[in-house]
Amino acid sequence: MIELLVVIAIIGILAALLLPALSRAKASAKRATCINNLRQISLGLHQYAADNGDALPAAANVTGDSIETNHAVIFYKRLMKTYVGLHGASSPRDTLFACPADTFYYDFPSLTYHAQSLYDQSDSDYSSYGFSGGNGFTNYAPPAFLNETSFPGVFGRKVSGIKDTARTLLMTEIPAFFPWSWHEPQRLPAGKYGVNDAKNMVSFVDGHVSYVKIYWDANYSLTCCCYDAPSGYGYKRSAD
């Protein structure tokens, strides 16, 4: 009996040591999938631009309010999905657009928590990833305190006219627009759109993909896609 208890104790210790390592490996595998997804989607966007006068996606009457297929973050998919081999109506079978860590979301603007994948929702056009198209908002202008004539983004911008392609965001996981994180989840504070330094997978105009902290300014009652981050964050949303 004593020997059996010793064996059980050893197994318990080994399991306790292995579980965190397995958890880290699983999380790393999910991020690797997102890296591959974002690289392919970004390449598709560049191919789209090459066929459209060097201009990245743009469309009429895109919105910046509740999540819908014509939102400035989401509309892009219908324009460029043929460049990544997808044809016909969007569906949950469009796995290139699915982040494997996408298991919950906060509805916008209600901030209601949903314990299900955003990718599985038709309003997101079955995508976990969003286009950095904030400058395409047509339903309202930036508040005066931001000192901006338009929200930052690459909506309709010519790739050759973007000054710092290695720092300018092209695509991100959708939580990076608020921000919160699928990879390191935490509950949002009451009434707040995000938390500072939530980590997300993002792609840049030059094509590289990174796992970065997203800046959020609690002084603004705005989502973080409405303004650029401080220089220390290594990314920017503005194409200028």
Coordinates of C-alpha atoms in Angstrom, one line a residue:
M1 CA 0.0 0.0 0.0
I2 CA 2.8 2.4 0.8
E3 CA 4.5 1.7 -2.5
L4 CA 1.2 2.3 -4.3
L5 CA 0.8 5.6 -2.6
V6 CA 4.3 6.6 -3.4
V7 CA 3.7 5.8 -7.1
I8 CA 0.5 7.8 -7.1
A9 CA 2.2 10.7 -5.5
I10 CA 5.0 10.6 -8.1
I11 CA 2.4 10.5 -10.9
G12 CA 0.7 13.5 -9.4
I13 CA 3.9 15.5 -9.3
L14 CA 4.8 14.6 -12.9
A15 CA 1.3 15.6 -14.0
A16 CA 1.6 18.9 -12.2
L17 CA 4.9 19.6 -13.9
L18 CA 3.7 18.5 -17.4
L19 CA 0.3 20.3 -17.5
P20 CA 1.7 23.8 -17.6
A21 CA 4.2 22.8 -20.4
L22 CA 1.4 21.2 -22.4
S23 CA -0.8 24.3 -21.9
R24 CA 2.1 26.5 -23.2
A25 CA 2.6 24.2 -26.2
K26 CA -1.1 24.3 -27.0
A27 CA -1.2 28.1 -26.8
S28 CA 1.9 28.3 -29.0
A29 CA 0.4 26.0 -31.6
K30 CA -2.7 28.3 -31.7
R31 CA -0.6 31.4 -32.3
A32 CA 1.4 29.5 -35.0
T33 CA -1.9 28.8 -36.8
C34 CA -2.8 32.5 -36.5
I35 CA 0.6 33.5 -38.0
N36 CA 0.0 31.3 -41.0
N37 CA -3.6 32.5 -41.4
L38 CA -2.6 36.2 -41.2
R39 CA 0.2 35.7 -43.7
Q40 CA -2.0 34.1 -46.2
I41 CA -4.8 36.7 -45.8
S42 CA -2.3 39.6 -46.0
L43 CA -0.9 38.1 -49.2
G44 CA -4.4 37.9 -50.6
L45 CA -4.9 41.6 -49.7
H46 CA -1.7 42.5 -51.5
Q47 CA -2.8 40.5 -54.6
Y48 CA -6.2 42.4 -54.4
A49 CA -4.3 45.7 -54.3
A50 CA -2.1 44.7 -57.3
D51 CA -5.3 44.2 -59.3
N52 CA -6.9 47.4 -58.1
G53 CA -4.5 50.2 -58.9
D54 CA -2.3 49.4 -55.8
A55 CA -5.3 50.3 -53.5
L56 CA -6.2 48.3 -50.5
P57 CA -9.9 47.4 -50.0
A58 CA -12.5 50.2 -49.8
A59 CA -16.3 50.1 -50.1
A60 CA -19.3 52.5 -49.8
N61 CA -21.2 53.2 -46.6
V62 CA -19.0 51.1 -44.2
T63 CA -19.9 51.6 -40.6
G64 CA -18.1 51.9 -37.3
D65 CA -20.8 50.9 -34.9
S66 CA -22.2 47.4 -34.0
I67 CA -20.5 44.4 -35.6
E68 CA -22.0 43.7 -39.1
T69 CA -20.6 42.5 -42.4
N70 CA -20.3 46.1 -43.7
H71 CA -18.3 47.2 -40.7
A72 CA -15.0 48.9 -41.6
V73 CA -13.2 46.0 -39.9
I74 CA -15.1 43.2 -41.6
F75 CA -16.2 44.3 -45.1
Y76 CA -12.8 43.4 -46.6
K77 CA -13.4 39.7 -46.8
R78 CA -16.0 39.7 -49.5
L79 CA -13.7 41.8 -51.7
M80 CA -10.5 39.7 -51.4
K81 CA -11.5 36.1 -50.5
T82 CA -11.2 34.8 -54.0
Y83 CA -7.5 35.7 -53.8
V84 CA -7.2 33.0 -51.0
G85 CA -9.2 30.4 -52.9
L86 CA -12.6 31.0 -51.5
H87 CA -15.7 31.3 -53.7
G88 CA -19.4 31.7 -53.0
A89 CA -21.0 32.9 -49.8
S90 CA -18.9 33.1 -46.6
S91 CA -19.5 30.2 -44.2
P92 CA -18.0 28.5 -41.1
R93 CA -16.0 26.3 -43.5
D94 CA -13.8 29.3 -44.3
T95 CA -11.2 28.0 -41.8
L96 CA -8.4 30.3 -43.0
F97 CA -10.3 33.1 -41.3
A98 CA -10.7 31.2 -38.0
C99 CA -8.4 31.8 -35.0
P100 CA -8.2 28.6 -33.0
A101 CA -8.1 30.6 -29.8
D102 CA -11.4 32.4 -30.7
T103 CA -13.7 30.9 -28.1
F104 CA -15.6 33.9 -26.8
Y105 CA -16.3 37.5 -27.7
Y106 CA -17.8 40.7 -26.3
D107 CA -20.6 42.1 -28.4
F108 CA -20.2 45.7 -29.5
P109 CA -21.4 48.2 -28.3
S110 CA -23.3 46.4 -25.6
L111 CA -20.2 44.7 -24.2
T112 CA -22.3 41.6 -23.5
Y113 CA -20.0 38.5 -23.0
H114 CA -20.7 35.5 -25.3
A115 CA -19.1 32.1 -24.6
Q116 CA -18.9 31.2 -28.3
S117 CA -16.7 31.9 -31.2
L118 CA -16.9 35.2 -33.0
Y119 CA -15.8 33.4 -36.1
D120 CA -19.0 31.3 -36.1
Q121 CA -21.2 34.5 -36.3
S122 CA -22.6 35.6 -39.6
D123 CA -22.3 39.2 -38.5
S124 CA -18.5 38.8 -38.5
D125 CA -18.7 37.3 -42.0
Y126 CA -17.3 34.2 -40.4
S127 CA -13.9 35.7 -39.6
S128 CA -11.8 36.1 -36.5
Y129 CA -9.6 38.7 -38.2
G130 CA -10.3 42.3 -39.0
F131 CA -8.9 44.8 -41.6
S132 CA -7.3 48.0 -40.3
G133 CA -9.9 50.1 -42.0
G134 CA -10.9 52.7 -39.4
N135 CA -10.3 55.6 -41.7
G136 CA -13.3 54.3 -43.8
F137 CA -15.9 55.0 -41.1
T138 CA -18.7 57.0 -42.7
N139 CA -21.2 57.4 -39.9
Y140 CA -19.3 59.7 -37.6
A141 CA -16.1 61.8 -37.4
P142 CA -13.3 61.6 -34.7
P143 CA -14.0 63.7 -31.6
A144 CA -12.3 67.0 -31.4
F145 CA -10.0 65.9 -28.6
L146 CA -8.2 63.4 -30.8
N147 CA -7.0 66.2 -33.1
E148 CA -7.7 64.0 -36.1
T149 CA -9.6 64.7 -39.4
S150 CA -10.3 60.9 -39.8
F151 CA -9.8 57.8 -37.8
P152 CA -6.5 56.0 -38.5
G153 CA -6.3 53.0 -40.9
V154 CA -5.4 51.8 -44.4
F155 CA -8.9 51.8 -45.9
G156 CA -8.5 52.5 -49.7
R157 CA -4.9 53.5 -49.3
K158 CA -2.3 52.8 -51.9
V159 CA 0.3 50.4 -50.6
S160 CA 3.1 52.4 -52.3
G161 CA 1.9 55.5 -50.4
I162 CA 2.1 54.0 -46.9
K163 CA 5.2 55.5 -45.3
D164 CA 6.2 52.9 -42.7
T165 CA 5.0 49.5 -43.9
A166 CA 6.9 47.6 -41.2
R167 CA 5.0 49.4 -38.4
T168 CA 1.6 50.0 -40.0
L169 CA -1.1 47.5 -39.2
L170 CA -2.9 45.7 -42.0
M171 CA -4.8 42.9 -40.3
T172 CA -5.3 42.0 -36.6
E173 CA -7.4 39.6 -34.6
I174 CA -10.7 41.4 -34.0
P175 CA -10.1 41.8 -30.2
A176 CA -7.1 44.1 -31.1
F177 CA -9.6 46.8 -32.0
F178 CA -10.9 47.2 -28.4
P179 CA -8.6 45.6 -27.0
W180 CA -8.9 42.3 -25.2
S181 CA -7.2 39.0 -25.9
W182 CA -8.2 35.4 -26.9
H183 CA -4.7 34.2 -26.0
E184 CA -4.5 35.7 -22.5
P185 CA -8.1 36.2 -21.7
Q186 CA -9.4 38.3 -18.9
R187 CA -12.8 39.9 -18.1
L188 CA -13.3 43.5 -19.2
P189 CA -13.8 46.0 -16.5
A190 CA -17.4 47.1 -16.2
G191 CA -18.4 49.6 -18.9
K192 CA -14.9 49.5 -20.6
Y193 CA -14.2 48.4 -24.1
G194 CA -10.8 47.0 -23.4
V195 CA -7.8 46.5 -21.1
N196 CA -4.3 47.9 -21.7
D197 CA -1.6 45.6 -23.1
A198 CA -4.0 42.8 -24.2
K199 CA -1.9 40.6 -26.6
N200 CA -3.0 39.9 -30.1
M201 CA -1.7 38.5 -33.4
V202 CA -1.3 41.2 -36.0
S203 CA 0.1 41.6 -39.5
F204 CA 1.8 44.6 -41.0
V205 CA 1.6 46.1 -44.4
D206 CA 5.1 44.8 -45.2
G207 CA 3.8 41.2 -44.7
H208 CA 5.3 40.2 -41.4
V209 CA 3.2 38.9 -38.5
S210 CA 3.8 39.5 -34.7
Y211 CA 2.3 38.8 -31.3
V212 CA 2.1 42.3 -29.7
K213 CA 0.6 44.2 -26.8
I214 CA -2.2 46.6 -27.8
Y215 CA -2.3 50.0 -26.3
W216 CA -5.6 51.2 -24.7
D217 CA -6.1 54.6 -23.2
A218 CA -8.6 54.5 -20.3
N219 CA -9.0 58.3 -20.5
Y220 CA -10.9 57.9 -23.8
S221 CA -14.4 56.4 -23.9
L222 CA -13.4 55.0 -27.3
T223 CA -12.1 51.7 -28.8
C224 CA -8.4 51.7 -29.3
C225 CA -8.6 51.6 -33.1
C226 CA -9.5 55.3 -32.9
Y227 CA -6.0 56.4 -32.2
D228 CA -2.4 55.4 -32.6
A229 CA -0.3 53.8 -29.9
P230 CA 2.8 55.4 -28.3
S231 CA 6.0 54.8 -30.1
G232 CA 7.2 52.1 -27.7
Y233 CA 4.5 49.7 -28.8
G234 CA 6.1 49.1 -32.2
Y235 CA 3.0 49.5 -34.3
K236 CA 0.7 52.2 -35.6
R237 CA -2.7 52.3 -37.2
S238 CA -2.2 55.5 -39.3
A239 CA -0.8 55.1 -42.8
D240 CA 0.8 58.5 -42.7

